[in-house]
mmCIF file of C-alpha atoms in Angstrom:
data_model
loop_
_atom_site.group_PDB
_atom_site.id
_atom_site.type_symbol
_atom_site.label_atom_id
_atom_site.label_comp_id
_atom_site.label_asym_id
_atom_site.label_seq_id
_atom_site.Cartn_x
_atom_site.Cartn_y
_atom_site.Cartn_z
ATOM 1 C CA MET T 390 1.628 -37.104 -9.496
ATOM 2 C CA LYS T 391 3.843 -39.364 -11.545
ATOM 3 C CA HIS T 392 6.367 -36.744 -12.653
ATOM 4 C CA ARG T 393 7.623 -33.978 -10.395
ATOM 5 C CA VAL T 394 10.114 -31.139 -10.172
ATOM 6 C CA THR T 395 10.760 -28.561 -7.460
ATOM 7 C CA LEU T 396 11.886 -25.087 -8.601
ATOM 8 C CA ARG T 397 12.998 -22.029 -6.675
ATOM 9 C CA ILE T 398 12.527 -18.611 -8.246
ATOM 10 C CA GLY T 399 13.702 -15.788 -6.021
ATOM 11 C CA PRO T 400 12.103 -16.288 -2.588
ATOM 12 C CA ALA T 401 9.360 -18.667 -3.789
ATOM 13 C CA THR T 402 9.551 -22.442 -4.162
ATOM 14 C CA PHE T 403 7.160 -24.390 -6.403
ATOM 15 C CA ARG T 404 6.506 -28.118 -6.527
ATOM 16 C CA ILE T 405 5.174 -28.973 -9.962
ATOM 17 C CA GLY T 406 3.590 -32.315 -10.649
ATOM 18 C CA SER T 407 2.376 -33.650 -13.979
ATOM 19 C CA ALA T 408 0.679 -36.726 -15.347
ATOM 20 C CA TRP T 409 3.014 -36.460 -18.346
ATOM 21 C CA SER T 410 6.828 -36.479 -18.469
ATOM 22 C CA GLY T 411 7.085 -33.890 -21.291
ATOM 23 C CA PRO T 412 6.348 -30.684 -19.367
ATOM 24 C CA ILE T 413 8.561 -31.699 -16.436
ATOM 25 C CA GLY T 414 11.462 -32.488 -18.778
ATOM 26 C CA GLU T 415 11.089 -29.110 -20.489
ATOM 27 C CA LEU T 416 10.983 -27.311 -17.119
ATOM 28 C CA ARG T 417 14.097 -29.193 -15.929
ATOM 29 C CA ARG T 418 15.968 -28.113 -19.061
ATOM 30 C CA LEU T 419 14.975 -24.462 -18.945
ATOM 31 C CA TYR T 420 15.421 -24.098 -15.174
ATOM 32 C CA ALA T 421 18.665 -26.172 -15.098
ATOM 33 C CA ASP T 422 20.857 -23.273 -13.909
ATOM 34 C CA TYR T 423 18.552 -22.112 -11.115
ATOM 35 C CA PRO T 424 19.813 -22.638 -7.553
ATOM 36 C CA ALA T 425 18.289 -25.724 -5.941
ATOM 37 C CA PRO T 426 15.709 -25.245 -3.181
ATOM 38 C CA SER T 427 17.339 -25.417 0.248
ATOM 39 C CA ASP T 428 15.126 -28.248 1.537
ATOM 40 C CA GLY T 429 12.191 -30.341 0.433
ATOM 41 C CA SER T 430 9.483 -27.851 1.372
ATOM 42 C CA ALA T 431 7.636 -25.728 -1.186
ATOM 43 C CA ASP T 432 5.510 -22.590 -0.921
ATOM 44 C CA PHE T 433 3.137 -23.695 -3.665
ATOM 45 C CA THR T 434 2.017 -26.805 -5.494
ATOM 46 C CA VAL T 435 1.037 -26.759 -9.159
ATOM 47 C CA ARG T 436 -0.561 -29.828 -10.728
ATOM 48 C CA LEU T 437 -0.986 -30.454 -14.443
ATOM 49 C CA GLU T 438 -3.697 -33.064 -14.654
ATOM 50 C CA PRO T 439 -5.604 -34.662 -17.516
ATOM 51 C CA ALA T 440 -8.789 -32.711 -18.150
ATOM 52 C CA GLY T 441 -10.831 -35.945 -18.288
ATOM 53 C CA LEU T 442 -10.479 -39.672 -17.732
ATOM 54 C CA LEU T 443 -9.131 -40.487 -21.192
ATOM 55 C CA ARG T 444 -7.575 -37.113 -21.865
ATOM 56 C CA ARG T 445 -4.172 -38.338 -20.778
ATOM 57 C CA TRP T 446 -3.904 -40.284 -24.052
ATOM 58 C CA LEU T 447 -6.694 -39.151 -26.328
ATOM 59 C CA ARG T 448 -6.239 -35.573 -27.594
ATOM 60 C CA PRO T 449 -4.501 -34.857 -24.295
ATOM 61 C CA SER T 450 -5.694 -31.742 -22.460
ATOM 62 C CA ILE T 451 -4.227 -30.242 -19.320
ATOM 63 C CA PHE T 452 -6.108 -28.844 -16.412
ATOM 64 C CA ILE T 453 -4.107 -26.609 -14.059
ATOM 65 C CA THR T 454 -4.760 -27.052 -10.344
ATOM 66 C CA GLY T 455 -2.854 -26.201 -7.208
ATOM 67 C CA ASP T 456 -3.113 -24.519 -3.822
ATOM 68 C CA HIS T 457 -4.976 -21.635 -5.433
ATOM 69 C CA GLY T 458 -7.126 -22.134 -8.493
ATOM 70 C CA LEU T 459 -9.539 -20.424 -10.817
ATOM 71 C CA ALA T 460 -12.888 -22.143 -11.112
ATOM 72 C CA ASP T 461 -13.384 -21.297 -14.767
ATOM 73 C CA ALA T 462 -9.879 -22.041 -16.058
ATOM 74 C CA ALA T 463 -10.163 -23.744 -19.441
ATOM 75 C CA PRO T 464 -8.215 -26.918 -20.225
ATOM 76 C CA MET T 465 -5.146 -26.440 -22.412
ATOM 77 C CA SER T 466 -3.537 -28.607 -25.072
ATOM 78 C CA LEU T 467 -0.622 -30.806 -23.954
ATOM 79 C CA ALA T 468 1.426 -29.095 -26.674
ATOM 80 C CA HIS T 469 1.152 -25.954 -24.519
ATOM 81 C CA SER T 470 2.169 -27.685 -21.284
ATOM 82 C CA LEU T 471 5.101 -25.374 -20.605
ATOM 83 C CA LEU T 472 2.728 -22.409 -20.771
ATOM 84 C CA ALA T 473 0.323 -24.258 -18.467
ATOM 85 C CA ALA T 474 3.125 -24.789 -15.908
ATOM 86 C CA GLU T 475 4.168 -21.127 -16.071
ATOM 87 C CA MET T 476 0.562 -19.956 -15.799
ATOM 88 C CA GLY T 477 0.067 -22.254 -12.820
ATOM 89 C CA MET T 478 3.112 -20.793 -11.060
ATOM 90 C CA ASN T 479 1.991 -17.222 -11.822
ATOM 91 C CA LEU T 480 -1.468 -17.973 -10.492
ATOM 92 C CA GLN T 481 -0.095 -19.313 -7.198
ATOM 93 C CA MET T 482 2.055 -16.182 -6.764
ATOM 94 C CA ALA T 483 -0.728 -13.778 -7.715
ATOM 95 C CA LEU T 484 -3.294 -15.338 -5.400
ATOM 96 C CA GLY T 485 -1.183 -16.674 -2.569
ATOM 97 C CA TRP T 486 2.023 -14.700 -1.974
ATOM 98 C CA ARG T 487 1.994 -12.670 1.246
ATOM 99 C CA ARG T 488 5.637 -11.984 2.148
ATOM 100 C CA HIS T 489 6.048 -9.030 -0.214
ATOM 101 C CA LEU T 490 3.877 -6.478 -1.942
ATOM 102 C CA LEU T 491 3.454 -7.988 -5.388
ATOM 103 C CA LEU T 492 3.280 -5.598 -8.340
ATOM 104 C CA HIS T 493 2.406 -6.676 -11.856
ATOM 105 C CA ALA T 494 5.540 -5.079 -13.307
ATOM 106 C CA SER T 495 8.811 -5.994 -14.951
ATOM 107 C CA SER T 496 12.056 -4.892 -13.346
ATOM 108 C CA VAL T 497 15.684 -4.429 -14.360
ATOM 109 C CA GLU T 498 18.657 -3.225 -12.339
ATOM 110 C CA LYS T 499 21.678 -1.079 -13.137
ATOM 111 C CA ASP T 500 24.175 0.697 -10.873
ATOM 112 C CA GLY T 501 22.491 -0.920 -7.852
ATOM 113 C CA ARG T 502 19.104 0.727 -8.535
ATOM 114 C CA VAL T 503 15.962 -0.685 -10.059
ATOM 115 C CA LEU T 504 13.809 0.463 -12.979
ATOM 116 C CA LEU T 505 10.257 -0.897 -12.806
ATOM 117 C CA MET T 506 7.813 -0.999 -15.710
ATOM 118 C CA SER T 507 4.136 -1.580 -15.106
ATOM 119 C CA GLY T 508 1.319 -1.971 -17.604
ATOM 120 C CA GLU T 509 -1.326 -4.185 -19.099
ATOM 121 C CA SER T 510 -0.512 -7.211 -21.196
ATOM 122 C CA GLY T 511 0.676 -5.908 -24.582
ATOM 123 C CA SER T 512 2.147 -2.692 -23.153
ATOM 124 C CA GLY T 513 5.648 -3.905 -23.984
ATOM 125 C CA LYS T 514 6.946 -4.076 -20.410
ATOM 126 C CA SER T 515 8.031 -7.696 -20.692
ATOM 127 C CA THR T 516 9.768 -7.391 -24.072
ATOM 128 C CA LEU T 517 11.470 -4.168 -23.051
ATOM 129 C CA ALA T 518 12.778 -5.749 -19.835
ATOM 130 C CA ALA T 519 14.042 -8.745 -21.821
ATOM 131 C CA GLN T 520 15.822 -6.450 -24.307
ATOM 132 C CA LEU T 521 17.408 -4.369 -21.540
ATOM 133 C CA GLY T 522 18.472 -7.630 -19.888
ATOM 134 C CA GLU T 523 20.619 -8.364 -22.972
ATOM 135 C CA ARG T 524 22.088 -4.838 -23.006
ATOM 136 C CA GLY T 525 23.912 -4.305 -19.744
ATOM 137 C CA TRP T 526 20.991 -4.368 -17.323
ATOM 138 C CA ARG T 527 20.226 -7.176 -14.890
ATOM 139 C CA LEU T 528 16.809 -8.668 -15.606
ATOM 140 C CA MET T 529 15.038 -9.091 -12.266
ATOM 141 C CA GLY T 530 11.652 -10.191 -13.564
ATOM 142 C CA ASP T 531 9.290 -9.801 -16.514
ATOM 143 C CA GLU T 532 5.978 -10.241 -14.710
ATOM 144 C CA PHE T 533 6.077 -9.658 -10.947
ATOM 145 C CA ALA T 534 8.149 -7.246 -8.869
ATOM 146 C CA LEU T 535 8.284 -8.065 -5.165
ATOM 147 C CA ILE T 536 8.503 -5.061 -2.824
ATOM 148 C CA ASP T 537 9.978 -5.680 0.621
ATOM 149 C CA LEU T 538 7.351 -4.515 3.099
ATOM 150 C CA ALA T 539 9.828 -3.171 5.661
ATOM 151 C CA ALA T 540 12.811 -1.887 3.668
ATOM 152 C CA GLY T 541 11.118 -0.996 0.363
ATOM 153 C CA ALA T 542 13.707 -2.840 -1.768
ATOM 154 C CA VAL T 543 12.683 -4.613 -4.979
ATOM 155 C CA LEU T 544 13.402 -8.347 -4.949
ATOM 156 C CA PRO T 545 13.954 -10.376 -8.118
ATOM 157 C CA PHE T 546 11.525 -12.971 -9.418
ATOM 158 C CA PRO T 547 13.424 -14.034 -12.574
ATOM 159 C CA ARG T 548 11.156 -16.738 -13.923
ATOM 160 C CA LEU T 549 11.269 -17.612 -17.608
ATOM 161 C CA VAL T 550 10.363 -14.593 -19.732
ATOM 162 C CA SER T 551 7.157 -15.184 -21.652
ATOM 163 C CA LEU T 552 7.568 -13.704 -25.159
ATOM 164 C CA LYS T 553 4.497 -13.225 -27.291
ATOM 165 C CA ASN T 554 3.982 -12.957 -31.066
ATOM 166 C CA ARG T 555 6.194 -10.244 -32.621
ATOM 167 C CA ALA T 556 8.443 -10.091 -29.553
ATOM 168 C CA ILE T 557 9.629 -13.666 -30.163
ATOM 169 C CA ASP T 558 11.740 -12.890 -33.251
ATOM 170 C CA VAL T 559 13.028 -9.632 -31.771
ATOM 171 C CA ILE T 560 14.438 -11.378 -28.704
ATOM 172 C CA ALA T 561 15.464 -14.634 -30.412
ATOM 173 C CA ALA T 562 17.842 -12.590 -32.573
ATOM 174 C CA ASP T 563 19.773 -11.563 -29.424
ATOM 175 C CA VAL T 564 19.640 -14.780 -27.410
ATOM 176 C CA PRO T 565 21.375 -18.179 -27.888
ATOM 177 C CA ALA T 566 19.000 -21.053 -28.747
ATOM 178 C CA ALA T 567 19.953 -22.901 -25.542
ATOM 179 C CA ARG T 568 18.161 -20.215 -23.511
ATOM 180 C CA MET T 569 14.984 -20.394 -25.593
ATOM 181 C CA GLY T 570 12.060 -22.749 -25.026
ATOM 182 C CA PRO T 571 9.923 -24.382 -27.721
ATOM 183 C CA LEU T 572 7.644 -22.228 -29.889
ATOM 184 C CA LEU T 573 4.076 -22.689 -28.637
ATOM 185 C CA GLU T 574 1.802 -21.821 -31.536
ATOM 186 C CA GLY T 575 -1.851 -20.882 -31.378
ATOM 187 C CA THR T 576 -2.284 -20.457 -27.617
ATOM 188 C CA ALA T 577 -5.066 -18.281 -26.222
ATOM 189 C CA LYS T 578 -2.507 -15.440 -26.151
ATOM 190 C CA GLY T 579 -1.177 -16.149 -29.659
ATOM 191 C CA ASP T 580 2.300 -17.593 -30.246
ATOM 192 C CA ILE T 581 4.446 -17.848 -27.131
ATOM 193 C CA ARG T 582 8.079 -18.709 -26.566
ATOM 194 C CA HIS T 583 9.859 -18.718 -23.227
ATOM 195 C CA MET T 584 13.348 -17.384 -22.608
ATOM 196 C CA ARG T 585 15.671 -18.137 -19.707
ATOM 197 C CA PRO T 586 17.289 -14.973 -18.286
ATOM 198 C CA ARG T 587 21.072 -14.643 -18.482
ATOM 199 C CA ALA T 588 23.106 -16.732 -16.048
ATOM 200 C CA ASP T 589 24.168 -13.719 -13.956
ATOM 201 C CA ALA T 590 20.525 -12.652 -13.485
ATOM 202 C CA VAL T 591 19.681 -16.166 -12.268
ATOM 203 C CA ALA T 592 22.749 -16.394 -10.001
ATOM 204 C CA ARG T 593 21.812 -13.076 -8.352
ATOM 205 C CA MET T 594 18.143 -13.935 -7.841
ATOM 206 C CA ASP T 595 18.359 -13.410 -4.073
ATOM 207 C CA GLU T 596 19.859 -9.923 -4.458
ATOM 208 C CA GLY T 597 17.395 -7.046 -4.158
ATOM 209 C CA ALA T 598 18.006 -3.327 -4.753
ATOM 210 C CA PRO T 599 16.194 -0.050 -4.038
ATOM 211 C CA PRO T 600 13.739 1.269 -6.672
ATOM 212 C CA ALA T 601 14.791 4.399 -8.588
ATOM 213 C CA LEU T 602 12.291 4.901 -11.430
ATOM 214 C CA LEU T 603 8.832 3.645 -12.397
ATOM 215 C CA LEU T 604 7.634 3.700 -16.012
ATOM 216 C CA PHE T 605 4.248 2.908 -17.499
ATOM 217 C CA PRO T 606 5.255 1.935 -21.058
ATOM 218 C CA ARG T 607 2.805 1.841 -23.947
ATOM 219 C CA PHE T 608 3.895 0.245 -27.205
ATOM 220 C CA GLY T 609 2.591 1.409 -30.585
ATOM 221 C CA HIS T 610 2.357 5.167 -30.075
ATOM 222 C CA ALA T 611 4.495 8.148 -31.030
ATOM 223 C CA SER T 612 7.318 8.794 -28.575
ATOM 224 C CA ALA T 613 6.134 10.755 -25.553
ATOM 225 C CA ILE T 614 7.039 11.019 -21.898
ATOM 226 C CA ARG T 615 4.684 12.417 -19.271
ATOM 227 C CA PRO T 616 5.498 12.747 -15.574
ATOM 228 C CA MET T 617 2.783 11.055 -13.541
ATOM 229 C CA GLY T 618 1.329 12.561 -10.369
ATOM 230 C CA GLN T 619 1.550 10.618 -7.140
ATOM 231 C CA GLY T 620 -2.206 10.196 -6.859
ATOM 232 C CA GLU T 621 -2.519 8.594 -10.287
ATOM 233 C CA THR T 622 0.568 6.464 -9.648
ATOM 234 C CA PHE T 623 -0.824 5.196 -6.346
ATOM 235 C CA MET T 624 -4.158 4.316 -7.948
ATOM 236 C CA ARG T 625 -2.540 2.519 -10.867
ATOM 237 C CA LEU T 626 -0.261 0.514 -8.569
ATOM 238 C CA THR T 627 -3.101 -0.602 -6.301
ATOM 239 C CA GLN T 628 -4.700 -1.953 -9.494
ATOM 240 C CA ALA T 629 -1.390 -3.498 -10.574
ATOM 241 C CA SER T 630 -0.948 -5.303 -7.263
ATOM 242 C CA THR T 631 -2.520 -8.696 -6.778
ATOM 243 C CA ASN T 632 -2.141 -8.729 -2.989
ATOM 244 C CA TYR T 633 -2.539 -5.073 -1.917
ATOM 245 C CA VAL T 634 -5.911 -5.717 -0.260
ATOM 246 C CA ALA T 635 -4.830 -8.985 1.337
ATOM 247 C CA LEU T 636 -1.756 -7.408 2.958
ATOM 248 C CA GLY T 637 -3.772 -4.574 4.523
ATOM 249 C CA GLU T 638 -1.921 -1.933 6.500
ATOM 250 C CA ALA T 639 1.537 -3.258 5.600
ATOM 251 C CA ALA T 640 0.759 -2.744 1.895
ATOM 252 C CA PHE T 641 -0.664 0.737 2.527
ATOM 253 C CA ALA T 642 2.579 1.764 4.220
ATOM 254 C CA ALA T 643 4.855 0.093 1.659
ATOM 255 C CA LEU T 644 3.039 1.435 -1.388
ATOM 256 C CA GLY T 645 2.737 4.941 0.083
ATOM 257 C CA ARG T 646 6.459 4.986 0.695
ATOM 258 C CA PHE T 647 7.203 3.629 -2.780
ATOM 259 C CA VAL T 648 5.109 6.299 -4.516
ATOM 260 C CA ASP T 649 6.576 9.012 -2.297
ATOM 261 C CA GLU T 650 10.168 8.067 -3.105
ATOM 262 C CA VAL T 651 10.098 6.823 -6.713
ATOM 263 C CA PRO T 652 9.427 9.184 -9.640
ATOM 264 C CA ALA T 653 6.905 7.823 -12.140
ATOM 265 C CA MET T 654 6.376 8.535 -15.843
ATOM 266 C CA ALA T 655 4.138 7.342 -18.646
ATOM 267 C CA MET T 656 6.238 6.447 -21.686
ATOM 268 C CA ASP T 657 4.730 5.931 -25.162
ATOM 269 C CA PHE T 658 7.026 4.379 -27.754
ATOM 270 C CA PRO T 659 6.766 3.239 -31.389
ATOM 271 C CA SER T 660 9.507 0.572 -31.433
ATOM 272 C CA GLY T 661 11.807 -1.420 -29.173
ATOM 273 C CA ASP T 662 14.932 0.440 -30.295
ATOM 274 C CA GLU T 663 13.302 3.789 -29.574
ATOM 275 C CA ALA T 664 12.129 2.559 -26.161
ATOM 276 C CA ILE T 665 15.632 1.427 -25.217
ATOM 277 C CA ALA T 666 17.051 4.831 -26.186
ATOM 278 C CA MET T 667 14.336 6.618 -24.175
ATOM 279 C CA VAL T 668 14.983 4.460 -21.107
ATOM 280 C CA GLU T 669 18.740 5.021 -21.281
ATOM 281 C CA ARG T 670 18.208 8.802 -21.570
ATOM 282 C CA LEU T 671 15.827 8.864 -18.613
ATOM 283 C CA TRP T 672 18.236 6.792 -16.565
ATOM 284 C CA GLU T 673 21.131 9.158 -17.322
ATOM 285 C CA GLU T 674 19.001 12.220 -16.430
ATOM 286 C CA ARG T 675 17.995 10.574 -13.160
ATOM 287 C CA ALA T 676 21.646 9.911 -12.323
ATOM 288 C CA MET Y 1316 -33.383 23.609 -1.526
ATOM 289 C CA ARG Y 1317 -33.690 23.700 2.283
ATOM 290 C CA TYR Y 1318 -36.439 22.536 4.637
ATOM 291 C CA GLY Y 1319 -35.667 23.543 8.236
ATOM 292 C CA GLY Y 1320 -32.651 21.446 9.317
ATOM 293 C CA ALA Y 1321 -32.512 19.456 6.085
ATOM 294 C CA ALA Y 1322 -31.555 20.161 2.494
ATOM 295 C CA ILE Y 1323 -32.039 18.336 -0.811
ATOM 296 C CA ILE Y 1324 -28.721 17.912 -2.598
ATOM 297 C CA GLY Y 1325 -28.311 15.776 -5.681
ATOM 298 C CA GLY Y 1326 -31.760 14.336 -5.144
ATOM 299 C CA ARG Y 1327 -31.232 13.223 -1.547
ATOM 300 C CA ALA Y 1328 -31.871 14.722 1.867
ATOM 301 C CA VAL Y 1329 -28.970 15.753 4.048
ATOM 302 C CA THR Y 1330 -29.378 16.872 7.651
ATOM 303 C CA VAL Y 1331 -27.530 19.985 8.650
ATOM 304 C CA ASP Y 1332 -28.292 19.579 12.373
ATOM 305 C CA GLN Y 1333 -26.539 16.214 12.547
ATOM 306 C CA ARG Y 1334 -23.412 16.160 14.698
ATOM 307 C CA TYR Y 1335 -20.295 14.154 13.871
ATOM 308 C CA CYS Y 1336 -17.015 13.200 15.478
ATOM 309 C CA ARG Y 1337 -13.849 11.650 14.141
ATOM 310 C CA GLU Y 1338 -13.196 7.950 14.184
ATOM 311 C CA ARG Y 1339 -11.465 6.680 17.312
ATOM 312 C CA GLU Y 1340 -7.790 7.590 17.630
ATOM 313 C CA GLY Y 1341 -5.655 5.184 15.614
ATOM 314 C CA ASN Y 1342 -8.477 3.816 13.478
ATOM 315 C CA ILE Y 1343 -7.399 5.836 10.466
ATOM 316 C CA LEU Y 1344 -3.924 6.292 9.029
ATOM 317 C CA PHE Y 1345 -3.451 9.403 6.917
ATOM 318 C CA ARG Y 1346 -0.763 10.061 4.359
ATOM 319 C CA THR Y 1347 -0.391 12.974 1.954
ATOM 320 C CA LEU Y 1348 0.936 12.230 -1.531
ATOM 321 C CA GLY Y 1349 1.276 15.351 -3.661
ATOM 322 C CA ASP Y 1350 -2.184 16.876 -3.959
ATOM 323 C CA ILE Y 1351 -4.117 13.854 -2.731
ATOM 324 C CA GLY Y 1352 -4.661 12.308 0.676
ATOM 325 C CA LEU Y 1353 -4.610 8.611 1.444
ATOM 326 C CA LEU Y 1354 -6.731 7.283 4.287
ATOM 327 C CA TYR Y 1355 -6.331 3.715 5.496
ATOM 328 C CA HIS Y 1356 -9.373 2.670 7.512
ATOM 329 C CA ARG Y 1357 -8.095 0.020 9.908
ATOM 330 C CA PRO Y 1358 -11.457 -1.522 10.905
ATOM 331 C CA SER Y 1359 -12.408 -2.279 7.273
ATOM 332 C CA GLY Y 1360 -8.927 -2.553 5.725
ATOM 333 C CA GLN Y 1361 -10.041 -0.183 2.979
ATOM 334 C CA THR Y 1362 -7.913 2.533 1.413
ATOM 335 C CA HIS Y 1363 -9.597 5.794 0.441
ATOM 336 C CA ILE Y 1364 -8.015 8.282 -1.920
ATOM 337 C CA VAL Y 1365 -9.364 11.709 -1.053
ATOM 338 C CA ILE Y 1366 -8.954 15.252 -2.287
ATOM 339 C CA SER Y 1367 -9.896 18.626 -0.849
ATOM 340 C CA PRO Y 1368 -12.044 19.309 1.169
ATOM 341 C CA VAL Y 1369 -11.960 15.921 2.940
ATOM 342 C CA PRO Y 1370 -8.498 16.383 4.550
ATOM 343 C CA GLU Y 1371 -9.456 19.940 5.588
ATOM 344 C CA ILE Y 1372 -12.707 18.744 7.170
ATOM 345 C CA LEU Y 1373 -10.888 16.017 9.113
ATOM 346 C CA GLU Y 1374 -8.297 18.525 10.295
ATOM 347 C CA ALA Y 1375 -11.052 20.875 11.471
ATOM 348 C CA MET Y 1376 -12.510 18.024 13.552
ATOM 349 C CA GLU Y 1377 -9.217 17.268 15.246
ATOM 350 C CA ASP Y 1378 -10.279 17.998 18.837
ATOM 351 C CA ASP Y 1379 -12.473 14.853 18.706
ATOM 352 C CA SER Y 1380 -15.507 16.519 20.260
ATOM 353 C CA PRO Y 1381 -18.757 16.189 18.268
ATOM 354 C CA VAL Y 1382 -19.421 19.090 15.897
ATOM 355 C CA SER Y 1383 -22.483 20.127 13.965
ATOM 356 C CA VAL Y 1384 -22.362 21.195 10.337
ATOM 357 C CA GLY Y 1385 -22.753 24.797 11.517
ATOM 358 C CA ASP Y 1386 -19.760 24.465 13.906
ATOM 359 C CA LEU Y 1387 -17.686 23.065 11.120
ATOM 360 C CA LEU Y 1388 -18.642 25.807 8.699
ATOM 361 C CA GLN Y 1389 -17.480 28.367 11.270
ATOM 362 C CA ARG Y 1390 -14.168 26.617 11.791
ATOM 363 C CA LEU Y 1391 -13.506 26.181 8.058
ATOM 364 C CA SER Y 1392 -14.550 29.771 7.285
ATOM 365 C CA ARG Y 1393 -11.686 31.056 9.448
ATOM 366 C CA ARG Y 1394 -9.230 29.531 6.944
ATOM 367 C CA PHE Y 1395 -11.121 29.320 3.644
ATOM 368 C CA ASP Y 1396 -13.478 31.464 1.609
ATOM 369 C CA LEU Y 1397 -16.501 29.187 1.393
ATOM 370 C CA GLY Y 1398 -18.938 31.652 -0.153
ATOM 371 C CA PRO Y 1399 -22.472 32.288 1.091
ATOM 372 C CA GLN Y 1400 -23.577 30.220 4.081
ATOM 373 C CA GLU Y 1401 -26.750 28.957 2.389
ATOM 374 C CA THR Y 1402 -24.741 27.229 -0.356
ATOM 375 C CA ALA Y 1403 -21.749 26.150 1.774
ATOM 376 C CA LEU Y 1404 -23.781 24.570 4.578
ATOM 377 C CA PRO Y 1405 -25.550 21.871 2.536
ATOM 378 C CA LYS Y 1406 -22.343 21.076 0.648
ATOM 379 C CA ILE Y 1407 -20.472 20.446 3.897
ATOM 380 C CA ALA Y 1408 -23.433 18.427 5.188
ATOM 381 C CA ALA Y 1409 -23.275 16.243 2.080
ATOM 382 C CA HIS Y 1410 -19.528 15.712 2.474
ATOM 383 C CA LEU Y 1411 -20.005 14.727 6.110
ATOM 384 C CA ALA Y 1412 -22.754 12.255 5.236
ATOM 385 C CA ASP Y 1413 -20.500 10.657 2.592
ATOM 386 C CA MET Y 1414 -17.566 10.484 5.006
ATOM 387 C CA ALA Y 1415 -19.757 8.874 7.651
ATOM 388 C CA ALA Y 1416 -20.986 6.305 5.111
ATOM 389 C CA LEU Y 1417 -17.355 5.369 4.429
ATOM 390 C CA GLY Y 1418 -16.613 5.043 8.144
ATOM 391 C CA LEU Y 1419 -14.162 7.964 8.202
ATOM 392 C CA ILE Y 1420 -16.263 9.872 10.796
ATOM 393 C CA ARG Y 1421 -19.163 8.868 13.050
ATOM 394 C CA ALA Y 1422 -22.602 10.428 13.370
ATOM 395 C CA VAL Y 1423 -23.509 11.016 17.017
ATOM 396 C CA ALA Y 1424 -26.966 11.412 18.493
#
């Protein structure tokens, strides 16, 4: 590939290659503060290639490939190249990571303990984590939480936060422009804008902490909190993990321990401000 | 409905004379979480989430020697009120057949 950059996010290193300079330049800018990889090796390769012979110049379209790929992935517009790079990195983690139990959850840390939030796309877990990250919590990740298989600690994976549609203006009001990526309009997921986590969250990206509380947030409903039984929590987390089956017995032990030790609740909320207040109350009660 | 050593439950035949024993020692990891049981089946790598009476049946088979459905009913009846034998027996037989299909116990000749 003509243009390349190597990025380290938490324990994972990605080599990203592109036929175009634009996406690599944007990645270099947004990941400028991230610690450099310790050597030249990378866990995963992501390639952004022209979708067809002439597609590098003519209505350029990107096709994402790498160590792990999806056969039916649709080509994307070059204007959405940053999203393509982020999706490529997510895909490699989701399909290939084996060193930790990977949960589809956001995570934030306070007082040396971690709050995890799991849910489908649109549940509000990513926006809520981003908001808490600007209000005294350390943002550990908006998409994947990595659970140490032996010790049970949560490890950070503080990639760029992917903000969608209404969440963009909410977060942009709190965050300096230098930490925001370009507005990507009309993607398959609507409008998307990326945000770089605060410098302290990036600097501490090798620092894990034990989990203390698990929430299943749901945006757009009247405020309600419901304690969740361990059976339901276990089932939901096996569905939220992309590598539970691949890790076998180690994942069974790690997830069983997690569910046994960490209280879980379903949290419905009507607005971001209300959600933040609910989280802070729950955190104080837990303490 | 019963025919000699067999019964029809949910539209299928289950054999009440069949004997079963537990999977080999170490093949299954068991963990209790609240009111559910988690079984990790090492040979297949599958996780099974089970509720009563599966954990109780496995516990009653703990001595590893093959047991018939009748033996098991006797053992379970010492601890639980299972109701009339003619309704309890085919239900236990059906549970055992399901557990064997999942690889949690083995049918023996």
